[in-house]
Amino acid sequence: MWRLTDEQEQLREHIRGVVREQIQPRVREIDENGEYPRDLYGVMCREGLLALTVPPAYGGRCESDVSWVAYVEELAKVSGTVSLMAAYVKLVTLPIVLAGTEEQKQRLIGPLIRGERLGSFALSEPAVGSDPGALETRAERRGDVFVLNGQKRFIGNAGLSDDYVVFARTGGPGPRGVSALLVDGGSPGITVERLRTMGMPGWQLGAPRFEDVEVPAENLLGREGEGFKLAMAVFDRSRPTVAAQAVGLAQGAIDLATDYAMRRHAFGRPLLAHQGIQFKLAGLEAETAAARALTYQAASYVDSDDPALSKTASMAKLIASDVAMKATTEAVQILGGNGYLRDFPAERMMRDAKVLQIYEGANEIQRLVIARHMAREASRREPLFPACMPGAQDIDRGQGARADGDGRAHAESVGALG
Ligand code: COS
């Protein structure tokens, strides 16, 4: 079902070649110096990899999100940081693709995917990450401009960015008061504090502060008050990419550990001849294959704009990032003392994997999203075993719970509890 076409397979082979020849030799150095590898960004642009983040209608060359996630997996097998550099272009261009005017699309998407400009997606704040409906950054309309004030945190490319997609409060409290704005990174009033991270070395994470930054009113992205919904729609379409990063990291760690276990001997036999190691690796391989299938499923729902996208994207991100954490941790264990050394890639993979359980919605949030969809689905169907449901005797008397009545109330209470 998810077989790539011959042309897509050829492109994947090409990406493998680029990764092997131009990215892999640089990975250790990036980890050592922690510098943003701008030249590798250039490599990805030259090789057309960033153009794969957006569909041809917007100047890109990604004809399907299924092939996109397959490409991201190839990058992540070798470098979490480089996969994140590519994935982040998608996160930044998605809100423009989904809500931008024709002028905004023409002006911004091309330069972003050609690497002429760098972008940032600025939603999280010091006190707000999982609950963006409560964000505090304000954008006040004064004539032809919005005046932006506030502090963002955990923002990629911060300090390097030419274009920020900033989510700010233009109205009252709650999700309906949030709007999205396109902010020029060179505007007076923007200062950035760099944040240091556990993994994804070289990734430029920061905390931009906006002080009386004037943003032309025509830079509103989408409609006023619809910024929260836009952010949610973006996450539905970008979480499969995070899942693909996770699948790539997991597979990279499994391949590394298997190659090592073939060659390393203990008790007179290769490690791989010991059942304890075989079972571990076999289990991880199976779990990663399952995560990949779910990831491709979610990506196919991006392509078809399927109503099941939101739930499936959350499930893929949840399962794949947990598998990545498990596989990379086990790889460190299988490599033993060498797994703990900075000279070997296993510990870097483990550090890189952790953030996948956190960014674009912590896995607790993915569970919340999944549970809300389950509650909604349950409220729309007849129970599988109606006679066993609480109040079933009342139903028999024609006065009790019904799937389309009390069921909806239950679904709402799951949302409120969540
Ligand atoms: N797509 C489009 N619209 C959506 C949506 C989605 N996936 N999910 C919710 N909405 C809409 C709702 O329909 C509702 O619209 P109305 O105001 O018209 O009724 C509105 O958005 C508010 O939705 P809801 O009440 O469900 O919002 P909550 O504040 O309860 O938040 C969660 C829902 C927790 C799912 C959301 O806040 C979330 O995803 N948080 C994680 C954010 C995140 O990933 N942060 C990390 C950033 S790192 S880049």
CSV table of C-alpha atoms and ligand atoms in Angstrom, one decimal:
chain,number,residue,atom,x,y,z
A,1,MET,CA,0.0,0.0,0.0
A,2,TRP,CA,2.8,2.4,0.8
A,3,ARG,CA,5.2,1.3,-1.9
A,4,LEU,CA,7.0,4.3,-3.4
A,5,THR,CA,6.9,4.7,-7.2
A,6,ASP,CA,10.1,3.9,-9.2
A,7,GLU,CA,10.7,7.7,-9.4
A,8,GLN,CA,10.3,8.2,-5.7
A,9,GLU,CA,12.6,5.2,-5.0
A,10,GLN,CA,15.2,6.8,-7.2
A,11,LEU,CA,15.0,10.0,-5.3
A,12,ARG,CA,15.3,8.1,-2.0
A,13,GLU,CA,18.5,6.4,-3.4
A,14,HIS,CA,19.8,9.8,-4.4
A,15,ILE,CA,19.1,11.1,-0.8
A,16,ARG,CA,20.9,8.1,0.6
A,17,GLY,CA,23.9,9.0,-1.5
A,18,VAL,CA,23.8,12.7,-0.3
A,19,VAL,CA,23.5,11.5,3.3
A,20,ARG,CA,26.4,9.0,2.9
A,21,GLU,CA,28.8,11.4,1.1
A,22,GLN,CA,28.0,14.8,2.4
A,23,ILE,CA,26.2,14.6,5.7
A,24,GLN,CA,27.5,11.5,7.5
A,25,PRO,CA,31.2,12.7,7.5
A,26,ARG,CA,30.1,15.9,9.2
A,27,VAL,CA,27.9,14.5,12.0
A,28,ARG,CA,30.6,14.1,14.6
A,29,GLU,CA,32.0,17.5,14.1
A,30,ILE,CA,28.6,19.1,14.4
A,31,ASP,CA,28.2,17.3,17.7
A,32,GLU,CA,31.6,18.5,18.9
A,33,ASN,CA,31.3,22.2,18.1
A,34,GLY,CA,27.5,22.7,18.4
A,35,GLU,CA,27.6,25.2,15.5
A,36,TYR,CA,24.7,25.6,13.2
A,37,PRO,CA,25.8,23.7,10.0
A,38,ARG,CA,24.7,26.4,7.6
A,39,ASP,CA,26.8,24.8,4.8
A,40,LEU,CA,24.7,21.6,5.2
A,41,TYR,CA,21.6,23.7,4.8
A,42,GLY,CA,23.3,24.8,1.5
A,43,VAL,CA,23.8,21.2,0.5
A,44,MET,CA,20.2,20.3,1.2
A,45,CYS,CA,19.1,23.4,-0.9
A,46,ARG,CA,21.5,22.5,-3.8
A,47,GLU,CA,20.3,18.9,-3.8
A,48,GLY,CA,16.7,20.1,-3.9
A,49,LEU,CA,15.8,18.4,-0.6
A,50,LEU,CA,14.2,21.4,1.0
A,51,ALA,CA,12.0,21.8,-2.1
A,52,LEU,CA,10.6,18.4,-1.1
A,53,THR,CA,8.9,20.1,1.9
A,54,VAL,CA,6.2,21.8,-0.1
A,55,PRO,CA,4.0,20.7,-3.1
A,56,PRO,CA,4.7,21.8,-6.7
A,57,ALA,CA,1.8,24.3,-6.5
A,58,TYR,CA,4.0,26.4,-4.2
A,59,GLY,CA,7.3,26.1,-6.1
A,60,GLY,CA,8.3,22.8,-4.3
A,61,ARG,CA,8.7,19.3,-5.6
A,62,CYS,CA,7.0,17.2,-3.0
A,63,GLU,CA,4.2,15.4,-4.8
A,64,SER,CA,3.2,13.4,-1.7
A,65,ASP,CA,3.7,13.4,2.0
A,66,VAL,CA,4.2,9.7,2.0
A,67,SER,CA,7.4,10.2,0.0
A,68,TRP,CA,8.3,13.2,2.1
A,69,VAL,CA,8.3,11.1,5.3
A,70,ALA,CA,10.3,8.4,3.6
A,71,TYR,CA,13.0,11.1,2.7
A,72,VAL,CA,13.0,12.5,6.2
A,73,GLU,CA,13.6,9.0,7.6
A,74,GLU,CA,16.8,8.7,5.5
A,75,LEU,CA,18.1,12.0,6.9
A,76,ALA,CA,17.3,11.0,10.5
A,77,LYS,CA,19.0,7.6,10.3
A,78,VAL,CA,22.3,9.4,10.2
A,79,SER,CA,21.7,12.8,11.7
A,80,GLY,CA,18.8,14.0,13.9
A,81,THR,CA,20.0,17.6,13.6
A,82,VAL,CA,19.9,17.6,9.8
A,83,SER,CA,16.5,15.9,9.7
A,84,LEU,CA,15.3,18.6,12.0
A,85,MET,CA,16.7,21.3,9.7
A,86,ALA,CA,14.6,19.9,6.9
A,87,ALA,CA,11.5,19.1,9.0
A,88,TYR,CA,11.6,22.7,10.4
A,89,VAL,CA,11.3,24.2,6.9
A,90,LYS,CA,8.0,22.2,6.6
A,91,LEU,CA,6.8,23.5,10.0
A,92,VAL,CA,7.5,27.1,9.0
A,93,THR,CA,6.1,26.9,5.5
A,94,LEU,CA,2.9,24.9,6.4
A,95,PRO,CA,1.1,27.9,8.0
A,96,ILE,CA,1.8,30.0,4.9
A,97,VAL,CA,0.7,27.2,2.6
A,98,LEU,CA,-2.5,26.7,4.6
A,99,ALA,CA,-3.5,30.3,5.3
A,100,GLY,CA,-1.3,32.6,3.4
A,101,THR,CA,-2.5,35.0,0.7
A,102,GLU,CA,-1.2,34.5,-2.8
A,103,GLU,CA,1.2,37.4,-2.3
A,104,GLN,CA,2.5,36.0,1.0
A,105,LYS,CA,3.0,32.5,-0.6
A,106,GLN,CA,4.9,34.0,-3.6
A,107,ARG,CA,7.0,36.2,-1.4
A,108,LEU,CA,8.0,33.7,1.3
A,109,ILE,CA,7.8,30.1,0.3
A,110,GLY,CA,10.3,30.1,-2.6
A,111,PRO,CA,13.1,31.9,-0.6
A,112,LEU,CA,12.5,29.6,2.3
A,113,ILE,CA,12.9,26.4,0.4
A,114,ARG,CA,15.8,27.7,-1.6
A,115,GLY,CA,17.6,28.6,1.6
A,116,GLU,CA,17.7,32.3,0.7
A,117,ARG,CA,15.8,33.0,3.9
A,118,LEU,CA,15.5,31.1,7.2
A,119,GLY,CA,12.2,30.9,9.1
A,120,SER,CA,10.9,30.3,12.6
A,121,PHE,CA,7.6,29.0,14.0
A,122,ALA,CA,7.1,31.0,17.2
A,123,LEU,CA,4.3,29.6,19.4
A,124,SER,CA,5.7,28.4,22.7
A,125,GLU,CA,6.4,30.8,25.5
A,126,PRO,CA,8.1,30.6,28.9
A,127,ALA,CA,4.8,29.8,30.6
A,128,VAL,CA,3.0,28.2,27.7
A,129,GLY,CA,3.8,25.2,25.6
A,130,SER,CA,1.1,22.5,25.8
A,131,ASP,CA,-1.7,25.0,26.2
A,132,PRO,CA,-1.2,27.6,23.4
A,133,GLY,CA,-4.7,28.9,23.9
A,134,ALA,CA,-3.3,30.6,27.0
A,135,LEU,CA,-0.4,32.4,25.3
A,136,GLU,CA,0.5,35.9,26.5
A,137,THR,CA,2.4,37.6,23.7
A,138,ARG,CA,0.2,40.5,22.5
A,139,ALA,CA,-0.3,42.1,19.1
A,140,GLU,CA,-2.2,45.3,19.4
A,141,ARG,CA,-3.7,46.9,16.3
A,142,ARG,CA,-2.7,50.6,15.9
A,143,GLY,CA,-3.8,51.9,12.5
A,144,ASP,CA,-1.9,50.1,9.7
A,145,VAL,CA,0.3,48.1,12.1
A,146,PHE,CA,0.2,45.5,14.8
A,147,VAL,CA,2.5,46.3,17.8
A,148,LEU,CA,4.0,43.1,19.1
A,149,ASN,CA,5.1,42.6,22.7
A,150,GLY,CA,6.1,39.4,24.4
A,151,GLN,CA,8.5,36.6,24.9
A,152,LYS,CA,8.7,33.3,23.0
A,153,ARG,CA,10.8,30.2,24.0
A,154,PHE,CA,12.0,27.0,22.5
A,155,ILE,CA,12.0,28.6,19.0
A,156,GLY,CA,14.1,27.0,16.2
A,157,ASN,CA,16.4,29.2,14.1
A,158,ALA,CA,15.9,32.0,16.6
A,159,GLY,CA,18.5,34.7,16.0
A,160,LEU,CA,19.2,33.4,12.5
A,161,SER,CA,15.6,33.8,11.2
A,162,ASP,CA,14.6,36.2,8.5
A,163,ASP,CA,10.9,35.4,8.9
A,164,TYR,CA,9.0,34.5,12.0
A,165,VAL,CA,5.5,33.1,12.1
A,166,VAL,CA,4.5,34.5,15.4
A,167,PHE,CA,1.3,33.5,17.3
A,168,ALA,CA,0.1,36.3,19.4
A,169,ARG,CA,-3.1,37.5,21.2
A,170,THR,CA,-5.0,40.1,19.2
A,171,GLY,CA,-8.3,39.5,21.0
A,172,GLY,CA,-9.7,38.3,24.3
A,173,PRO,CA,-8.6,35.3,26.4
A,174,GLY,CA,-8.6,31.7,25.1
A,175,PRO,CA,-7.9,30.1,21.8
A,176,ARG,CA,-10.2,32.4,19.9
A,177,GLY,CA,-8.1,35.5,20.8
A,178,VAL,CA,-5.0,34.2,19.0
A,179,SER,CA,-3.8,35.3,15.6
A,180,ALA,CA,-0.8,34.4,13.4
A,181,LEU,CA,1.5,37.2,12.1
A,182,LEU,CA,4.4,37.2,9.7
A,183,VAL,CA,7.2,39.1,11.3
A,184,ASP,CA,10.4,40.2,9.5
A,185,GLY,CA,13.4,39.0,11.5
A,186,GLY,CA,15.2,42.3,10.9
A,187,SER,CA,12.5,44.4,12.6
A,188,PRO,CA,13.7,46.7,15.3
A,189,GLY,CA,12.8,45.4,18.8
A,190,ILE,CA,13.7,41.7,18.4
A,191,THR,CA,16.3,40.3,20.7
A,192,VAL,CA,17.2,36.6,21.1
A,193,GLU,CA,18.7,34.5,23.9
A,194,ARG,CA,20.3,31.3,22.8
A,195,LEU,CA,19.2,28.1,24.6
A,196,ARG,CA,21.5,25.1,25.0
A,197,THR,CA,20.1,21.7,24.4
A,198,MET,CA,20.7,18.0,25.4
A,199,GLY,CA,20.6,16.7,21.9
A,200,MET,CA,20.2,17.9,18.3
A,201,PRO,CA,23.6,19.6,18.4
A,202,GLY,CA,24.0,22.6,16.2
A,203,TRP,CA,20.3,23.2,16.2
A,204,GLN,CA,19.7,26.9,17.0
A,205,LEU,CA,17.1,27.0,19.7
A,206,GLY,CA,16.3,30.3,21.3
A,207,ALA,CA,14.0,32.7,23.2
A,208,PRO,CA,13.1,35.7,21.0
A,209,ARG,CA,11.7,38.7,22.8
A,210,PHE,CA,9.5,41.2,20.9
A,211,GLU,CA,9.4,44.7,22.3
A,212,ASP,CA,7.2,47.2,20.4
A,213,VAL,CA,7.8,45.4,17.1
A,214,GLU,CA,5.8,47.0,14.4
A,215,VAL,CA,4.2,44.5,12.0
A,216,PRO,CA,2.3,45.7,8.9
A,217,ALA,CA,-1.3,44.8,9.2
A,218,GLU,CA,-1.2,43.0,5.8
A,219,ASN,CA,1.2,40.5,7.5
A,220,LEU,CA,-1.7,38.9,9.3
A,221,LEU,CA,-1.6,35.3,8.4
A,222,GLY,CA,-5.1,33.9,7.9
A,223,ARG,CA,-8.0,35.5,9.6
A,224,GLU,CA,-7.8,37.4,12.9
A,225,GLY,CA,-8.7,35.1,15.8
A,226,GLU,CA,-8.0,31.9,13.8
A,227,GLY,CA,-4.3,31.6,14.8
A,228,PHE,CA,-4.9,28.8,17.3
A,229,LYS,CA,-6.9,26.7,14.8
A,230,LEU,CA,-4.1,27.3,12.2
A,231,ALA,CA,-1.5,26.1,14.7
A,232,MET,CA,-3.5,22.9,15.3
A,233,ALA,CA,-4.0,22.3,11.6
A,234,VAL,CA,-0.2,22.7,11.1
A,235,PHE,CA,0.5,20.2,13.9
A,236,ASP,CA,-1.8,17.7,12.3
A,237,ARG,CA,0.2,17.9,9.1
A,238,SER,CA,3.7,18.2,10.6
A,239,ARG,CA,3.5,15.5,13.4
A,240,PRO,CA,3.9,12.7,10.7
A,241,THR,CA,7.2,14.4,9.9
A,242,VAL,CA,8.3,14.2,13.6
A,243,ALA,CA,7.2,10.5,13.5
A,244,ALA,CA,9.4,10.0,10.4
A,245,GLN,CA,12.4,11.5,12.2
A,246,ALA,CA,11.7,9.1,15.1
A,247,VAL,CA,11.4,6.1,12.7
A,248,GLY,CA,14.7,7.1,11.1
A,249,LEU,CA,16.5,7.5,14.4
A,250,ALA,CA,15.2,4.2,15.6
A,251,GLN,CA,16.2,2.4,12.4
A,252,GLY,CA,19.6,4.1,12.5
A,253,ALA,CA,20.2,2.9,16.1
A,254,ILE,CA,19.0,-0.7,15.3
A,255,ASP,CA,21.2,-0.9,12.2
A,256,LEU,CA,24.2,0.4,14.1
A,257,ALA,CA,23.6,-2.1,17.0
A,258,THR,CA,23.1,-5.0,14.6
A,259,ASP,CA,26.2,-4.2,12.6
A,260,TYR,CA,28.2,-4.0,15.9
A,261,ALA,CA,26.7,-7.1,17.4
A,262,MET,CA,27.7,-9.1,14.2
A,263,ARG,CA,31.3,-8.1,14.7
A,264,ARG,CA,31.8,-7.9,18.5
A,265,HIS,CA,32.4,-11.3,20.2
A,266,ALA,CA,31.6,-12.3,23.8
A,267,PHE,CA,31.9,-15.8,25.3
A,268,GLY,CA,33.4,-17.1,22.0
A,269,ARG,CA,30.5,-16.0,19.8
A,270,PRO,CA,29.3,-12.8,18.1
A,271,LEU,CA,26.9,-10.9,20.3
A,272,LEU,CA,24.3,-11.4,17.6
A,273,ALA,CA,24.5,-15.2,18.2
A,274,HIS,CA,23.3,-14.7,21.8
A,275,GLN,CA,19.5,-15.0,22.1
A,276,GLY,CA,19.3,-12.1,24.6
A,277,ILE,CA,20.6,-9.7,21.9
A,278,GLN,CA,18.6,-11.4,19.1
A,279,PHE,CA,15.3,-11.0,20.9
A,280,LYS,CA,16.1,-7.4,21.8
A,281,LEU,CA,16.9,-6.4,18.2
A,282,ALA,CA,14.1,-8.4,16.7
A,283,GLY,CA,11.6,-6.8,19.0
A,284,LEU,CA,12.9,-3.3,18.1
A,285,GLU,CA,12.9,-4.1,14.4
A,286,ALA,CA,9.2,-5.2,14.6
A,287,GLU,CA,8.2,-2.2,16.7
A,288,THR,CA,9.9,0.2,14.3
A,289,ALA,CA,8.2,-1.4,11.3
A,290,ALA,CA,4.9,-0.9,13.0
A,291,ALA,CA,5.7,2.8,13.8
A,292,ARG,CA,6.7,3.3,10.2
A,293,ALA,CA,3.4,1.8,8.9
A,294,LEU,CA,1.5,4.2,11.2
A,295,THR,CA,3.7,7.1,10.1
A,296,TYR,CA,3.1,6.4,6.4
A,297,GLN,CA,-0.6,6.0,7.1
A,298,ALA,CA,-0.7,9.4,8.8
A,299,ALA,CA,1.2,10.9,5.9
A,300,SER,CA,-1.2,9.4,3.4
A,301,TYR,CA,-4.0,11.2,5.3
A,302,VAL,CA,-2.2,14.5,4.9
A,303,ASP,CA,-2.3,13.8,1.1
A,304,SER,CA,-6.0,12.9,1.1
A,305,ASP,CA,-7.0,15.5,3.8
A,306,ASP,CA,-8.7,12.6,5.7
A,307,PRO,CA,-10.8,13.3,8.8
A,308,ALA,CA,-8.8,10.7,10.6
A,309,LEU,CA,-5.6,12.7,10.1
A,310,SER,CA,-5.5,14.5,13.5
A,311,LYS,CA,-5.8,11.3,15.6
A,312,THR,CA,-3.5,9.2,13.3
A,313,ALA,CA,-0.8,11.9,13.3
A,314,SER,CA,-0.9,12.0,17.1
A,315,MET,CA,-0.7,8.2,17.3
A,316,ALA,CA,2.2,8.0,14.8
A,317,LYS,CA,4.1,10.7,16.7
A,318,LEU,CA,3.5,9.0,20.1
A,319,ILE,CA,4.4,5.5,19.0
A,320,ALA,CA,7.3,6.4,16.8
A,321,SER,CA,9.0,8.7,19.3
A,322,ASP,CA,8.6,6.2,22.1
A,323,VAL,CA,10.2,3.5,19.9
A,324,ALA,CA,13.0,5.9,19.0
A,325,MET,CA,13.8,6.5,22.6
A,326,LYS,CA,13.7,2.8,23.3
A,327,ALA,CA,15.8,1.7,20.3
A,328,THR,CA,18.5,4.4,20.9
A,329,THR,CA,18.7,3.5,24.6
A,330,GLU,CA,19.0,-0.2,23.7
A,331,ALA,CA,21.7,0.6,21.1
A,332,VAL,CA,23.8,2.3,23.8
A,333,GLN,CA,23.3,-0.9,26.0
A,334,ILE,CA,24.3,-3.3,23.2
A,335,LEU,CA,27.4,-1.3,22.4
A,336,GLY,CA,28.2,-1.4,26.1
A,337,GLY,CA,31.1,0.8,27.1
A,338,ASN,CA,31.5,2.0,23.6
A,339,GLY,CA,27.8,3.0,23.6
A,340,TYR,CA,28.6,5.4,26.4
A,341,LEU,CA,31.5,7.0,24.5
A,342,ARG,CA,31.2,10.3,22.5
A,343,ASP,CA,33.3,8.6,19.7
A,344,PHE,CA,30.4,6.3,18.9
A,345,PRO,CA,27.1,7.5,17.5
A,346,ALA,CA,24.8,5.6,19.8
A,347,GLU,CA,24.7,8.1,22.7
A,348,ARG,CA,24.2,11.0,20.3
A,349,MET,CA,21.2,9.2,18.8
A,350,MET,CA,19.8,8.7,22.4
A,351,ARG,CA,20.2,12.4,23.2
A,352,ASP,CA,18.6,13.3,19.9
A,353,ALA,CA,15.6,11.0,20.4
A,354,LYS,CA,14.5,12.5,23.7
A,355,VAL,CA,13.2,15.7,22.2
A,356,LEU,CA,10.9,13.8,19.8
A,357,GLN,CA,8.8,12.8,22.8
A,358,ILE,CA,8.6,16.5,23.7
A,359,TYR,CA,8.4,18.9,20.8
A,360,GLU,CA,5.3,19.5,18.6
A,361,GLY,CA,3.2,18.4,21.5
A,362,ALA,CA,4.6,16.4,24.4
A,363,ASN,CA,3.5,12.7,24.2
A,364,GLU,CA,1.1,13.4,27.0
A,365,ILE,CA,-0.7,15.9,24.7
A,366,GLN,CA,-0.8,13.3,21.9
A,367,ARG,CA,-2.5,10.9,24.3
A,368,LEU,CA,-5.0,13.7,25.1
A,369,VAL,CA,-5.7,14.3,21.4
A,370,ILE,CA,-6.2,10.6,20.8
A,371,ALA,CA,-8.5,10.2,23.8
A,372,ARG,CA,-10.6,13.2,22.7
A,373,HIS,CA,-11.1,11.6,19.2
A,374,MET,CA,-11.9,8.3,20.8
A,375,ALA,CA,-14.6,10.0,23.0
A,376,ARG,CA,-16.0,11.7,19.9
A,377,GLU,CA,-16.1,8.4,18.0
A,378,ALA,CA,-17.8,6.6,20.9
A,379,SER,CA,-20.4,9.4,21.1
A,380,ARG,CA,-21.3,8.8,17.5
A,381,ARG,CA,-21.7,5.1,17.5
A,382,GLU,CA,-24.0,2.6,19.2
A,383,PRO,CA,-22.1,0.8,22.0
A,384,LEU,CA,-20.6,-2.5,21.0
A,385,PHE,CA,-22.3,-4.2,23.9
A,386,PRO,CA,-25.4,-2.0,24.5
A,387,ALA,CA,-26.9,-4.3,27.2
A,388,CYS,CA,-23.8,-3.8,29.4
A,389,MET,CA,-23.8,0.0,29.3
A,390,PRO,CA,-24.6,1.8,32.5
A,391,GLY,CA,-28.3,2.8,32.4
A,392,ALA,CA,-29.0,0.0,29.9
A,393,GLN,CA,-32.1,-1.0,31.9
A,394,ASP,CA,-33.4,2.6,31.6
A,395,ILE,CA,-32.9,2.5,27.9
A,396,ASP,CA,-35.1,-0.5,27.8
A,397,ARG,CA,-37.8,1.6,29.4
A,398,GLY,CA,-37.1,4.3,26.8
A,399,GLN,CA,-35.7,6.9,29.2
A,400,GLY,CA,-32.0,6.3,29.5
A,401,ALA,CA,-28.6,7.1,27.9
A,402,ARG,CA,-28.4,7.3,24.1
A,403,ALA,CA,-25.4,7.3,22.0
A,404,ASP,CA,-26.2,10.6,20.4
A,405,GLY,CA,-27.4,12.3,23.6
A,406,ASP,CA,-25.5,11.4,26.8
A,407,GLY,CA,-22.7,10.0,24.7
A,408,ARG,CA,-21.9,13.5,23.5
A,409,ALA,CA,-22.0,14.8,27.0
A,410,HIS,CA,-19.6,12.1,28.1
A,411,ALA,CA,-17.3,13.0,25.1
A,412,GLU,CA,-17.3,16.7,26.2
A,413,SER,CA,-16.5,15.7,29.8
A,414,VAL,CA,-13.5,13.7,28.5
A,415,GLY,CA,-12.3,16.8,26.7
A,416,ALA,CA,-12.8,18.9,29.9
A,417,LEU,CA,-11.0,16.3,32.0
A,418,GLY,CA,-8.2,16.0,29.6
B,1,COS,N1,-7.6,21.4,13.6
B,1,COS,C1,-8.3,22.5,13.5
B,1,COS,N2,-9.0,23.1,14.5
B,1,COS,C2,-8.8,22.5,15.7
B,1,COS,C3,-8.0,21.4,16.0
B,1,COS,C4,-7.4,20.8,14.8
B,1,COS,N3,-6.6,19.7,14.9
B,1,COS,N4,-8.1,21.1,17.3
B,1,COS,C5,-8.8,22.0,17.9
B,1,COS,N5,-9.3,22.9,16.9
B,1,COS,C6,-10.2,24.0,17.2
B,1,COS,C7,-11.5,23.5,17.9
B,1,COS,O1,-12.4,23.0,17.0
B,1,COS,C8,-11.9,24.8,18.6
B,1,COS,O2,-12.6,25.6,17.7
B,1,COS,P1,-13.9,26.5,18.1
B,1,COS,O3,-13.3,27.6,19.0
B,1,COS,O4,-14.4,27.0,16.8
B,1,COS,O5,-14.8,25.6,18.9
B,1,COS,C9,-10.6,25.5,18.9
B,1,COS,O6,-9.6,24.9,18.0
B,1,COS,C10,-10.1,25.2,20.4
B,1,COS,O7,-10.0,23.8,20.5
B,1,COS,P2,-10.0,23.1,21.9
B,1,COS,O8,-11.0,23.6,22.8
B,1,COS,O9,-9.9,21.6,21.7
B,1,COS,O10,-8.5,23.6,22.5
B,1,COS,P3,-7.8,23.3,23.8
B,1,COS,O11,-7.3,24.6,24.4
B,1,COS,O12,-8.6,22.4,24.7
B,1,COS,O13,-6.4,22.5,23.3
B,1,COS,C11,-5.0,20.8,22.6
B,1,COS,C12,-6.4,21.4,22.6
B,1,COS,C13,-4.5,20.3,23.9
B,1,COS,C14,-5.1,19.6,21.7
B,1,COS,C15,-4.0,21.8,22.0
B,1,COS,O14,-3.8,22.9,22.9
B,1,COS,C16,-2.6,21.2,21.6
B,1,COS,O15,-2.4,20.6,20.6
B,1,COS,N6,-1.6,21.5,22.5
B,1,COS,C17,-0.2,21.2,22.2
B,1,COS,C18,0.4,22.3,21.5
B,1,COS,C19,1.8,21.9,21.1
B,1,COS,O16,2.0,21.0,20.3
B,1,COS,N7,2.8,22.6,21.7
B,1,COS,C20,4.2,22.4,21.4
B,1,COS,C21,4.7,23.4,20.5
B,1,COS,S1,6.3,23.0,19.9
B,1,COS,S2,6.3,23.7,18.1
